[in-house]
Coordinates of C-alpha atoms in Angstrom, one line a residue:
Chain A
M38 CA 116.0 22.5 42.9
A39 CA 114.7 26.9 42.9
Q40 CA 113.6 26.5 46.3
Q41 CA 117.0 25.0 48.3
L42 CA 119.3 28.1 46.5
G43 CA 116.6 30.3 48.1
T44 CA 116.9 28.9 51.2
A45 CA 120.9 28.5 51.1
Q46 CA 121.1 32.3 49.9
S47 CA 119.0 32.9 52.9
A48 CA 121.1 31.3 55.3
T49 CA 124.6 32.5 53.9
S50 CA 123.5 36.1 54.8
F51 CA 121.2 35.3 57.6
L52 CA 125.5 34.5 59.4
G53 CA 126.4 37.3 57.0
R54 CA 123.9 39.5 59.0
M55 CA 125.5 37.7 62.4
L56 CA 129.0 38.6 60.8
N57 CA 128.2 42.5 60.6
W58 CA 126.2 42.2 63.7
R59 CA 129.1 40.4 66.0
R60 CA 131.7 42.8 64.3
Q61 CA 129.2 46.1 64.7
Q62 CA 128.9 44.7 68.2
L63 CA 133.0 44.6 69.1
I64 CA 133.3 47.6 67.1
V65 CA 130.8 49.0 69.6
A66 CA 132.8 47.8 72.5
F67 CA 135.6 49.4 71.2
L68 CA 134.6 52.4 71.3
F69 CA 133.6 52.2 75.4
V70 CA 137.5 51.8 75.8
L71 CA 139.1 53.9 72.6
P72 CA 139.2 57.3 75.2
A73 CA 140.4 55.5 77.8
M74 CA 142.5 53.9 76.1
I75 CA 144.2 57.0 73.9
N76 CA 144.8 59.0 77.4
F77 CA 146.9 56.5 78.4
A78 CA 148.7 56.4 76.0
T79 CA 149.4 59.6 75.2
F80 CA 149.3 61.5 78.8
R81 CA 151.6 57.8 80.7
Y82 CA 153.7 55.7 77.7
I83 CA 154.3 58.1 75.4
P84 CA 156.2 60.9 77.8
I85 CA 157.8 58.0 79.0
V86 CA 159.5 56.7 75.4
Q87 CA 159.9 61.2 74.6
A88 CA 161.5 61.3 77.3
F89 CA 163.3 58.3 76.5
I90 CA 164.4 60.4 73.1
A91 CA 165.2 63.5 74.5
S92 CA 167.7 62.2 76.9
M93 CA 169.9 61.2 74.1
Y94 CA 169.8 64.6 72.4
D95 CA 170.4 68.2 74.0
Y96 CA 167.3 69.2 73.7
S97 CA 166.0 72.9 75.2
L98 CA 162.4 74.6 75.8
L99 CA 163.7 77.4 73.9
G100 CA 166.5 76.0 71.6
G101 CA 164.2 72.2 70.8
F102 CA 166.3 69.4 69.6
G103 CA 170.3 69.8 69.2
D104 CA 173.0 67.3 68.5
F105 CA 172.7 64.0 69.0
V106 CA 175.1 63.2 72.0
G107 CA 173.3 59.6 72.7
G108 CA 174.2 58.7 76.7
Q109 CA 176.0 61.5 77.3
N110 CA 173.1 63.1 79.8
Y111 CA 173.7 58.9 81.4
M112 CA 177.1 60.2 81.5
R113 CA 177.1 63.3 83.0
M114 CA 174.8 62.0 86.0
F115 CA 178.0 60.2 87.1
T116 CA 180.1 63.0 87.3
D117 CA 177.7 66.0 88.4
P118 CA 178.2 66.6 92.1
V119 CA 174.3 67.7 92.4
F120 CA 173.3 64.9 91.2
W121 CA 174.6 63.4 94.0
R122 CA 174.4 65.3 96.5
S123 CA 170.4 65.4 95.7
M124 CA 170.1 61.7 95.6
Q125 CA 171.3 61.9 98.9
A126 CA 169.2 64.1 100.4
T127 CA 165.8 62.3 98.9
V128 CA 167.1 59.1 100.4
L129 CA 168.0 60.9 103.9
F130 CA 164.0 62.1 103.1
V131 CA 162.4 58.9 102.5
L132 CA 164.4 57.8 105.3
Y133 CA 163.4 60.8 108.2
K134 CA 160.0 60.3 107.0
V135 CA 158.6 56.6 106.6
P136 CA 159.2 54.3 109.0
L137 CA 158.0 57.5 111.7
Q138 CA 155.3 58.0 109.6
I139 CA 154.8 53.6 109.6
V140 CA 154.8 53.0 113.3
L141 CA 152.7 56.6 114.1
A142 CA 149.8 55.6 112.0
L143 CA 149.4 52.6 113.2
G144 CA 149.9 53.7 116.6
L145 CA 147.0 55.8 115.4
A146 CA 144.9 53.3 113.5
M147 CA 145.5 51.3 117.0
L148 CA 144.3 53.9 119.3
L149 CA 141.4 55.0 117.5
A150 CA 139.8 51.6 116.5
R151 CA 137.2 51.7 118.3
Q152 CA 133.9 53.6 117.0
S153 CA 132.8 56.7 119.3
I154 CA 132.2 59.7 119.1
G155 CA 135.4 60.7 120.7
T156 CA 137.7 58.1 117.9
A157 CA 135.3 60.0 115.2
I158 CA 136.2 63.5 115.7
V159 CA 140.1 63.2 115.8
R160 CA 139.9 60.6 112.3
S161 CA 138.3 63.7 111.1
A162 CA 141.4 65.9 112.7
I163 CA 143.9 63.5 111.2
L164 CA 142.4 63.5 107.5
T165 CA 141.9 66.8 107.0
P166 CA 145.6 68.3 106.5
M167 CA 145.9 65.0 104.0
V168 CA 143.0 66.5 101.7
T169 CA 144.4 70.0 102.1
S170 CA 147.1 71.1 98.9
I171 CA 150.0 70.2 99.3
I172 CA 150.8 73.6 98.3
I173 CA 148.9 75.2 100.8
V174 CA 150.4 73.7 104.0
S175 CA 153.7 74.1 102.4
I176 CA 153.3 77.4 103.0
I177 CA 150.9 77.7 105.7
W178 CA 154.1 76.0 107.8
A179 CA 156.8 78.0 106.2
M180 CA 155.3 80.4 108.6
M181 CA 154.7 78.4 111.0
Y182 CA 158.4 77.2 111.4
H183 CA 159.6 81.6 110.1
S184 CA 162.3 81.7 112.7
Q185 CA 161.2 85.3 113.8
Q186 CA 157.2 85.1 114.1
G187 CA 156.5 81.5 113.6
L188 CA 154.5 79.6 115.6
L189 CA 156.6 77.3 116.3
Q190 CA 158.6 79.8 117.4
S191 CA 155.7 81.5 120.3
L192 CA 154.8 77.6 121.2
L193 CA 158.8 77.2 121.7
V194 CA 159.0 80.8 123.8
T195 CA 156.2 80.3 125.6
L196 CA 157.3 76.7 127.0
G197 CA 160.7 78.7 127.8
F198 CA 162.7 77.8 125.3
Q199 CA 164.8 80.0 123.1
K200 CA 163.7 80.5 118.7
I201 CA 165.1 77.8 116.3
A202 CA 166.1 78.1 113.1
F203 CA 163.8 75.7 111.0
L204 CA 164.2 76.5 107.8
S205 CA 167.0 78.4 107.0
D206 CA 169.6 75.5 109.1
T207 CA 171.3 72.8 106.6
G208 CA 171.4 70.3 109.2
R209 CA 167.4 70.9 110.4
A210 CA 165.6 72.1 106.8
L211 CA 165.0 68.5 105.5
P212 CA 164.0 66.7 108.6
A213 CA 161.4 70.4 109.2
V214 CA 160.3 69.2 105.7
A215 CA 159.6 65.1 106.3
A216 CA 158.3 66.0 109.9
M217 CA 155.3 68.8 107.6
M218 CA 154.3 65.7 105.6
I219 CA 154.0 63.0 108.3
W220 CA 151.8 65.4 109.7
K221 CA 150.5 65.4 105.6
D222 CA 150.3 62.1 104.2
I223 CA 150.2 60.0 107.9
G224 CA 146.3 59.7 106.3
F225 CA 146.6 57.5 104.2
S226 CA 148.3 55.0 106.1
F227 CA 145.9 56.1 109.2
I228 CA 143.4 55.1 106.9
I229 CA 144.5 52.1 105.3
F230 CA 145.9 50.8 108.9
V231 CA 142.3 50.6 110.7
A232 CA 140.8 48.7 107.9
G233 CA 143.8 46.4 108.2
L234 CA 142.5 46.1 112.0
K235 CA 138.7 45.6 111.1
G236 CA 139.2 42.2 108.9
I237 CA 141.8 40.5 111.5
P238 CA 138.8 38.0 113.4
E239 CA 138.3 39.0 116.9
M240 CA 138.3 35.2 117.7
Y241 CA 142.0 35.3 117.2
Y242 CA 142.5 37.7 120.0
E243 CA 139.8 35.7 122.2
A244 CA 141.6 32.5 121.7
G245 CA 145.2 34.2 122.8
I246 CA 143.7 35.7 125.8
V247 CA 142.1 32.7 126.5
D248 CA 145.7 30.7 125.5
G249 CA 147.3 33.6 128.5
A250 CA 148.8 35.6 126.4
N251 CA 149.1 40.1 127.3
R252 CA 148.8 42.5 124.8
W253 CA 152.1 42.7 123.7
Q254 CA 151.8 39.8 122.8
L255 CA 148.9 39.7 120.6
F256 CA 150.0 42.7 119.3
R257 CA 153.7 40.9 118.4
H258 CA 151.7 37.1 117.1
I259 CA 148.4 38.0 115.7
T260 CA 148.2 41.8 115.0
L261 CA 151.8 41.8 113.0
P262 CA 151.7 38.6 111.1
L263 CA 148.5 39.7 109.9
L264 CA 149.0 43.3 108.9
R265 CA 152.1 42.2 107.2
P266 CA 150.1 42.5 103.3
I267 CA 148.6 46.0 104.2
M268 CA 151.8 46.5 105.6
M269 CA 154.2 45.8 102.6
F270 CA 151.7 47.8 100.7
V271 CA 151.4 51.1 102.7
I272 CA 155.5 51.1 103.1
V273 CA 156.7 50.5 99.1
T274 CA 153.6 52.8 97.8
Q275 CA 155.0 55.6 100.4
T276 CA 158.0 55.1 99.4
I277 CA 157.8 55.5 96.3
F278 CA 155.8 59.0 96.9
S279 CA 158.0 60.8 99.4
F280 CA 160.7 59.5 97.1
Q281 CA 159.0 62.4 94.5
V282 CA 158.8 64.3 97.0
F283 CA 158.5 67.7 95.1
V284 CA 156.2 70.9 95.7
P285 CA 157.3 71.6 99.8
V286 CA 161.0 71.9 98.9
Y287 CA 159.8 74.5 96.0
Q288 CA 157.8 76.3 98.4
M289 CA 159.9 76.8 101.4
T290 CA 163.5 76.0 100.9
Q291 CA 164.2 76.0 96.7
G292 CA 166.5 73.2 98.0
G293 CA 168.2 75.3 100.0
P294 CA 170.2 75.5 102.4
L295 CA 173.0 74.3 100.5
D296 CA 171.6 72.4 98.8
S297 CA 170.2 70.4 101.8
T298 CA 166.8 69.9 100.7
K299 CA 167.3 69.8 96.8
V300 CA 165.7 66.6 97.1
I301 CA 165.9 64.6 92.9
V302 CA 162.7 66.1 91.3
Y303 CA 163.1 69.1 92.3
Y304 CA 166.8 69.1 90.9
I305 CA 164.9 67.3 87.6
Y306 CA 162.4 70.3 88.1
Q307 CA 165.3 73.3 87.9
M308 CA 167.8 71.7 85.2
G309 CA 164.3 71.5 83.1
F310 CA 162.6 74.6 83.3
R311 CA 165.0 76.6 85.0
F312 CA 168.0 76.0 83.3
Q313 CA 166.4 74.9 80.0
D314 CA 168.2 71.4 80.2
M315 CA 165.6 69.5 78.8
G316 CA 167.7 66.9 77.8
Y317 CA 169.4 66.4 81.0
A318 CA 166.6 66.7 82.5
S319 CA 165.2 64.1 80.8
A320 CA 167.7 61.4 81.6
M321 CA 167.5 62.3 85.6
S322 CA 163.5 61.5 84.9
I323 CA 164.1 57.8 83.8
V324 CA 166.9 57.1 86.0
T325 CA 164.4 58.4 88.8
L326 CA 161.3 56.6 86.2
V327 CA 163.5 52.6 86.8
L328 CA 164.8 53.2 89.5
L329 CA 161.0 53.7 91.3
L330 CA 159.8 50.6 88.7
M331 CA 162.4 48.1 90.5
V332 CA 160.9 49.3 94.1
S333 CA 157.5 48.4 92.2
W334 CA 159.2 44.6 91.6
L335 CA 160.5 44.2 94.8
Q336 CA 157.4 44.6 96.3
M337 CA 155.3 42.1 93.8
R338 CA 158.4 39.9 94.4
F339 CA 157.9 40.3 98.1
L340 CA 154.0 40.2 98.2
R341 CA 154.1 36.4 96.2
M342 CA 156.5 35.1 98.7
D343 CA 153.6 35.9 101.0
D344 CA 151.0 33.7 99.0
Chain B
M297 CA 139.4 44.8 116.8
A298 CA 143.2 46.6 118.4
A299 CA 144.1 44.8 121.0
T300 CA 143.7 48.2 123.2
E301 CA 139.5 47.0 123.2
I302 CA 140.6 44.0 124.8
R303 CA 140.6 45.0 128.3
V304 CA 139.3 43.1 131.2
A305 CA 134.9 43.8 131.0
H306 CA 134.7 43.5 134.7
P307 CA 136.4 45.3 137.4
H308 CA 136.6 43.7 140.2
T309 CA 138.2 45.5 142.5
V310 CA 139.2 49.1 143.6
T311 CA 142.9 49.4 142.3
E312 CA 140.9 48.1 138.3
R313 CA 138.4 51.9 138.4
I314 CA 141.0 53.2 139.6
L315 CA 143.2 52.9 136.5
G316 CA 139.8 52.6 134.3
V317 CA 139.9 55.9 135.1
V318 CA 143.5 56.9 134.3
F319 CA 143.7 55.0 132.0
G320 CA 140.3 56.9 130.5
I321 CA 141.6 60.1 131.0
L322 CA 145.0 59.2 129.2
R323 CA 142.9 58.5 126.9
L324 CA 141.0 61.5 126.2
A325 CA 143.6 64.0 126.9
A326 CA 145.8 62.5 124.3
Y327 CA 142.5 63.0 121.6
V328 CA 142.3 66.6 122.8
L329 CA 147.0 66.8 121.5
L330 CA 145.6 64.5 118.6
C331 CA 142.8 67.3 117.8
F332 CA 145.4 70.7 118.3
I333 CA 148.4 68.3 116.4
F334 CA 146.3 68.4 113.2
L335 CA 143.8 71.3 113.7
I336 CA 146.2 73.9 115.0
P337 CA 148.1 75.1 111.6
F338 CA 144.3 75.3 110.0
A339 CA 142.9 77.2 113.0
W340 CA 146.2 80.0 113.1
M341 CA 145.4 80.5 108.8
F342 CA 141.4 80.3 109.6
F343 CA 141.2 83.0 112.5
G344 CA 144.5 84.6 110.7
S345 CA 142.4 85.5 107.5
L346 CA 140.2 86.7 110.3
R347 CA 141.8 89.6 111.5
A348 CA 144.1 92.3 111.2
E349 CA 147.0 91.9 110.2
R350 CA 149.2 93.9 112.4
E351 CA 147.2 91.7 115.3
I352 CA 149.1 88.5 114.0
F353 CA 152.3 89.5 114.8
T354 CA 150.8 91.7 118.6
Y355 CA 149.4 88.5 119.6
L356 CA 151.7 86.0 118.5
T357 CA 153.5 85.6 121.7
P358 CA 153.0 83.9 124.4
F359 CA 150.6 81.5 123.0
S360 CA 148.0 81.4 123.8
L361 CA 143.9 81.8 122.5
Q362 CA 144.5 85.2 121.4
T363 CA 147.1 84.1 119.3
F364 CA 144.5 83.1 117.5
I365 CA 141.5 84.8 118.1
P366 CA 141.1 87.9 116.8
I367 CA 140.0 90.8 118.4
E368 CA 139.3 93.2 115.7
W369 CA 137.0 91.0 113.6
T370 CA 137.1 91.6 109.5
L371 CA 136.6 90.3 106.5
D372 CA 139.5 93.1 104.8
S373 CA 141.7 90.9 103.8
Y374 CA 139.7 89.0 101.7
L375 CA 138.0 92.5 100.0
T376 CA 142.0 92.9 98.8
I377 CA 142.9 89.7 97.8
L378 CA 140.3 89.1 95.1
G379 CA 140.6 93.0 94.4
L380 CA 137.8 94.3 96.0
N381 CA 139.1 97.8 97.7
D382 CA 141.8 100.0 97.2
A383 CA 144.9 97.8 98.8
G384 CA 144.3 95.1 96.5
R385 CA 143.4 97.1 93.3
M386 CA 146.8 98.9 93.9
S387 CA 148.7 95.4 94.5
G388 CA 147.0 94.2 91.5
L389 CA 145.5 91.9 93.5
G390 CA 142.0 89.7 91.6
F391 CA 142.0 85.5 92.7
G392 CA 138.8 85.9 92.2
R393 CA 139.8 84.9 88.8
N394 CA 142.2 82.1 89.7
L395 CA 139.5 80.5 92.1
M396 CA 137.1 80.4 89.2
N397 CA 139.3 79.0 86.9
S398 CA 140.2 76.3 89.9
F399 CA 136.6 75.7 89.7
F400 CA 136.1 75.1 86.6
V401 CA 139.2 73.3 85.5
S402 CA 138.5 70.6 88.8
A403 CA 134.5 70.6 87.3
A404 CA 135.6 70.1 83.7
V405 CA 138.2 67.1 84.4
V406 CA 135.4 65.3 86.7
V407 CA 133.0 65.4 84.3
S408 CA 135.0 64.3 81.2
S409 CA 137.0 61.3 83.7
L410 CA 133.0 60.4 84.8
V411 CA 131.7 59.5 81.4
F412 CA 135.2 58.3 79.9
N413 CA 136.1 55.9 82.7
T414 CA 132.3 55.0 83.7
M415 CA 132.5 53.7 79.7
G416 CA 136.3 52.8 79.8
A417 CA 134.7 50.5 83.1
Y418 CA 131.9 49.1 81.8
F419 CA 134.1 47.8 78.7
F420 CA 136.3 46.0 81.3
S421 CA 134.2 44.5 83.5
R422 CA 130.8 43.9 80.9
L423 CA 131.9 44.0 77.1
K424 CA 133.2 40.6 75.0
F425 CA 136.2 41.6 73.2
P426 CA 139.0 39.5 72.1
G427 CA 142.4 41.1 74.1
K428 CA 140.9 42.1 76.8
R429 CA 143.4 41.0 79.1
W430 CA 146.1 42.7 77.6
M431 CA 144.8 45.8 77.9
L432 CA 143.4 45.8 81.4
L433 CA 147.4 45.1 81.6
I434 CA 147.8 48.0 80.0
V435 CA 145.6 50.1 82.1
L436 CA 146.8 48.5 85.4
T437 CA 150.4 49.0 84.5
T438 CA 150.2 53.0 84.3
F439 CA 150.0 52.6 87.9
L440 CA 153.4 52.1 88.6
I441 CA 154.2 55.2 86.4
P442 CA 155.0 57.3 89.4
F443 CA 153.6 60.6 89.3
E444 CA 155.7 63.6 89.2
A445 CA 158.9 62.1 88.2
T446 CA 157.1 62.5 85.0
I447 CA 156.2 66.0 84.9
V448 CA 159.3 66.8 82.5
P449 CA 158.2 63.8 79.9
L450 CA 154.7 65.3 80.0
Y451 CA 154.9 68.7 79.4
I452 CA 157.6 67.9 76.6
V453 CA 154.5 65.9 75.0
V454 CA 152.0 68.4 75.9
R455 CA 153.5 71.4 74.3
S456 CA 153.9 69.0 71.3
L457 CA 149.9 68.2 70.8
G458 CA 150.2 72.5 71.2
I459 CA 148.7 72.4 73.8
E460 CA 151.2 74.2 76.4
N461 CA 149.6 77.3 78.3
S462 CA 145.9 76.5 77.7
Y463 CA 142.8 75.0 79.6
W464 CA 143.1 71.9 77.6
A465 CA 146.8 71.2 79.1
M466 CA 144.9 71.6 82.3
I467 CA 142.2 69.3 82.1
I468 CA 143.3 66.7 78.7
P469 CA 145.4 65.0 80.1
W470 CA 143.9 63.6 82.8
F471 CA 140.3 63.1 81.5
A472 CA 140.7 59.2 81.7
S473 CA 142.0 57.7 85.0
P474 CA 143.6 54.0 85.9
F475 CA 142.9 54.5 89.6
V476 CA 139.3 55.7 88.8
I477 CA 138.4 52.5 85.9
F478 CA 139.9 50.2 88.3
S479 CA 137.8 51.3 91.7
L480 CA 134.6 51.6 89.2
M481 CA 135.5 48.2 87.7
Q482 CA 135.3 46.2 90.7
F483 CA 132.4 48.1 92.3
M484 CA 130.4 47.0 89.0
R485 CA 131.7 43.5 88.9
D486 CA 130.7 42.8 93.1
Q487 CA 127.4 45.0 93.3
I488 CA 125.6 44.5 90.3
P489 CA 123.6 40.7 89.0
Y490 CA 125.1 40.3 85.7
E491 CA 121.3 39.3 85.1
L492 CA 120.5 42.9 84.9
D493 CA 122.4 43.3 82.1
E494 CA 122.2 40.2 79.9
A495 CA 117.8 40.2 80.0
A496 CA 118.4 43.7 78.9
L497 CA 120.7 42.7 76.0
I498 CA 118.0 39.7 75.1
D499 CA 115.3 42.7 75.3
G500 CA 117.2 44.3 72.1
A501 CA 119.2 47.1 73.7
G502 CA 122.5 48.0 72.9
Y503 CA 125.4 48.6 75.1
W504 CA 125.1 52.6 75.3
T505 CA 121.0 51.7 76.7
I506 CA 122.7 49.2 79.0
L507 CA 124.8 51.5 80.2
W508 CA 122.1 54.1 81.0
R509 CA 119.7 52.8 82.1
I510 CA 120.9 50.1 84.4
I511 CA 125.0 50.0 84.6
V512 CA 125.4 53.8 86.1
P513 CA 122.2 54.3 88.2
N514 CA 123.2 51.5 90.0
T515 CA 127.2 52.6 89.9
V516 CA 126.0 56.2 91.8
P517 CA 127.9 56.0 94.7
G518 CA 130.7 54.4 93.2
L519 CA 130.7 57.9 91.2
V520 CA 130.3 59.9 93.8
T521 CA 133.2 58.2 95.6
N522 CA 135.8 58.6 92.3
G523 CA 133.7 61.9 91.2
L524 CA 134.8 63.4 95.2
L525 CA 138.4 61.7 95.1
E526 CA 139.3 63.6 91.7
F527 CA 137.6 66.4 92.8
Q528 CA 140.3 66.7 95.8
F529 CA 143.2 65.4 93.4
I530 CA 142.4 68.5 90.8
W531 CA 141.3 71.5 93.0
N532 CA 144.8 70.4 95.2
L533 CA 147.1 70.1 92.0
F534 CA 150.4 72.9 92.0
Y535 CA 153.6 70.7 90.0
W536 CA 151.3 70.6 87.0
P537 CA 149.6 73.1 86.1
L538 CA 152.5 75.9 87.4
V539 CA 154.7 74.2 84.4
A540 CA 151.7 74.2 82.0
V541 CA 150.4 76.7 82.0
S542 CA 152.4 80.6 82.1
D543 CA 149.5 83.1 81.6
S544 CA 148.4 84.2 85.3
R545 CA 145.0 84.5 83.9
I546 CA 144.1 81.3 83.2
Q547 CA 145.9 79.8 86.7
V548 CA 144.5 78.1 89.1
L549 CA 144.6 79.7 92.7
Q550 CA 146.6 77.5 93.7
V551 CA 148.7 78.4 91.7
A552 CA 149.1 81.6 91.7
I553 CA 149.0 81.7 95.5
S554 CA 152.4 80.4 96.0
G555 CA 153.7 82.9 93.3
T556 CA 152.2 86.1 94.8
L557 CA 151.0 85.8 98.0
G558 CA 153.6 82.7 99.1
Q559 CA 157.1 83.6 98.2
N560 CA 157.9 87.6 99.7
Q561 CA 156.3 86.8 102.7
Q562 CA 155.3 90.2 103.7
Y563 CA 151.6 90.0 103.5
W564 CA 150.8 87.3 105.7
G565 CA 146.8 88.4 106.3
R566 CA 146.4 87.8 102.2
T567 CA 148.0 85.0 102.4
F568 CA 146.0 83.5 105.2
A569 CA 143.4 84.4 103.6
G570 CA 144.0 83.0 100.1
S571 CA 145.0 79.8 101.2
T572 CA 141.8 79.6 103.0
L573 CA 139.4 80.1 100.0
A574 CA 142.1 77.6 98.3
T575 CA 141.4 75.1 100.9
L576 CA 137.3 75.8 102.2
P577 CA 135.9 73.8 99.4
V578 CA 137.6 70.0 99.6
V579 CA 137.9 70.1 103.5
V580 CA 133.8 70.6 103.0
I581 CA 133.3 68.7 100.8
F582 CA 135.5 66.2 102.9
L583 CA 134.0 66.9 105.8
L584 CA 129.9 65.8 103.6
L585 CA 131.6 63.5 102.2
Q586 CA 133.7 61.2 104.5
R587 CA 132.7 58.6 104.8
F588 CA 133.1 57.2 100.8
Y589 CA 136.3 59.3 100.7
I590 CA 137.2 57.0 103.0
Q591 CA 135.8 53.8 101.5
G592 CA 138.0 54.6 98.3
V593 CA 141.4 55.1 100.1
A594 CA 141.1 52.1 101.9
S595 CA 139.6 50.0 99.3
T596 CA 143.3 50.9 97.2
G597 CA 144.6 49.0 100.3
V598 CA 142.8 47.4 101.3
K599 CA 141.9 44.9 97.5
G600 CA 144.0 46.7 95.2

């Protein structure tokens, strides 16, 4: 009887120790992921909640929270012509940049697909702007575009053309910024296309050649369809990146001339940090966020349709 | 492989041979032109930083080798922006401090991010935990949060934590990254056999020991790639330090250059020198570790 009780006791204490040990392991495991989760909560998710709250108030950096204004900051967007102009400039920028960048990146990827010293050098050259900081690129290109002493003016004059005002012309400033950003960003799409092309099995092309397909047909019926998922990925990520263009506008044109380059993120910056109207800036951030989430969501829908 | 590579292997006729040569020359010309387009701005900046200010304008036109290659080589522009000569001291320049700030902030972020993201990746790839899939979903959903569009809200949060205008403001928000966690997680999943840490568990090793003794040594290539991408990301940040930090003594190089040299386009030599300083570290690292870099970027698109 006493012996039986003893075994039962040691059994429960063994079970208890096991449970304890399991619980300890769980706690230890949780500690591994805790710092990262705290970071994401604090610096990725809470800002969105905070922005949503701030967007319902009169809120300035100096004065702090003022009156509750409800949806007024959102209503204000509808009647704010600058907001609509900035949305228009942003969409135009994306349209100037993304399609051309993707066509060029795919062309370059196909031109440089073979492995040789020559292609290796050209690849490094293409990727150099990508690793350089966007602010430095903007500073240097502003000097290249300079209406009198710019490097591009020197090239134009030497080739026998007139000088062209790039950044001070309402019609040319936005395309000029977009051209620079294609130059800067093309490396990303290029690398991804090169990797994608490598993933297409050689035998597809061999089979195509046996069937008498010419190069255009090989490209049209083998390369393009097989690149489609990657193409979608590049289009969507580039659209989202480009929609948020800020630094070149800040550095090169400050939104001008005549608001022709005032893109949405620059307008948000101006409203929040220059005009101290954080409430309205937050409301515009939320709208931009929702727009971009919708783009991502559409992407996922399309990608799923492919499978 | 690309369609361009599939060409008739044996040129039989003379026409085909000539065509081959013509294509070869065209291809080479295209290569040279591409290098030109992508590198000319850097050449202008780099050599412009090493010549006397007036030379930049004197030899601008016609567009020739002299537009770029200095006649009189000098380090004056560098001495000036670092505040090491009279001209620099008179203008109150001293970018050496901002350069150090950039290095310090980048190093702090890379180190802390590698530590915390490795721990996170280990958790997600190896450990058992109830609700782990939901937690991973929370991490991956942060991919969808646009970066520049949420700078204003991020600033509001950092301000309410009371750490704006400090080194902390430039380091703390970036000590964990969903991209790095995801990439390391994939690396650990694909490259390290599970038998290794299961054996260690049976031998009584704790999670921490397993992480440092088994996982980390086998994840080195992944850590290098991600550390490199992270360094580049932080070094090149502009919008965030611009709004988060107003004290010029703790400001990073990118913002200091933009404010002092970029806005008044007066001294081009100085601007070139500052820009070269801000560019060299990332470009040198990139050229040294290009292979890792390309793998890192390519995997985001092809796998993710």
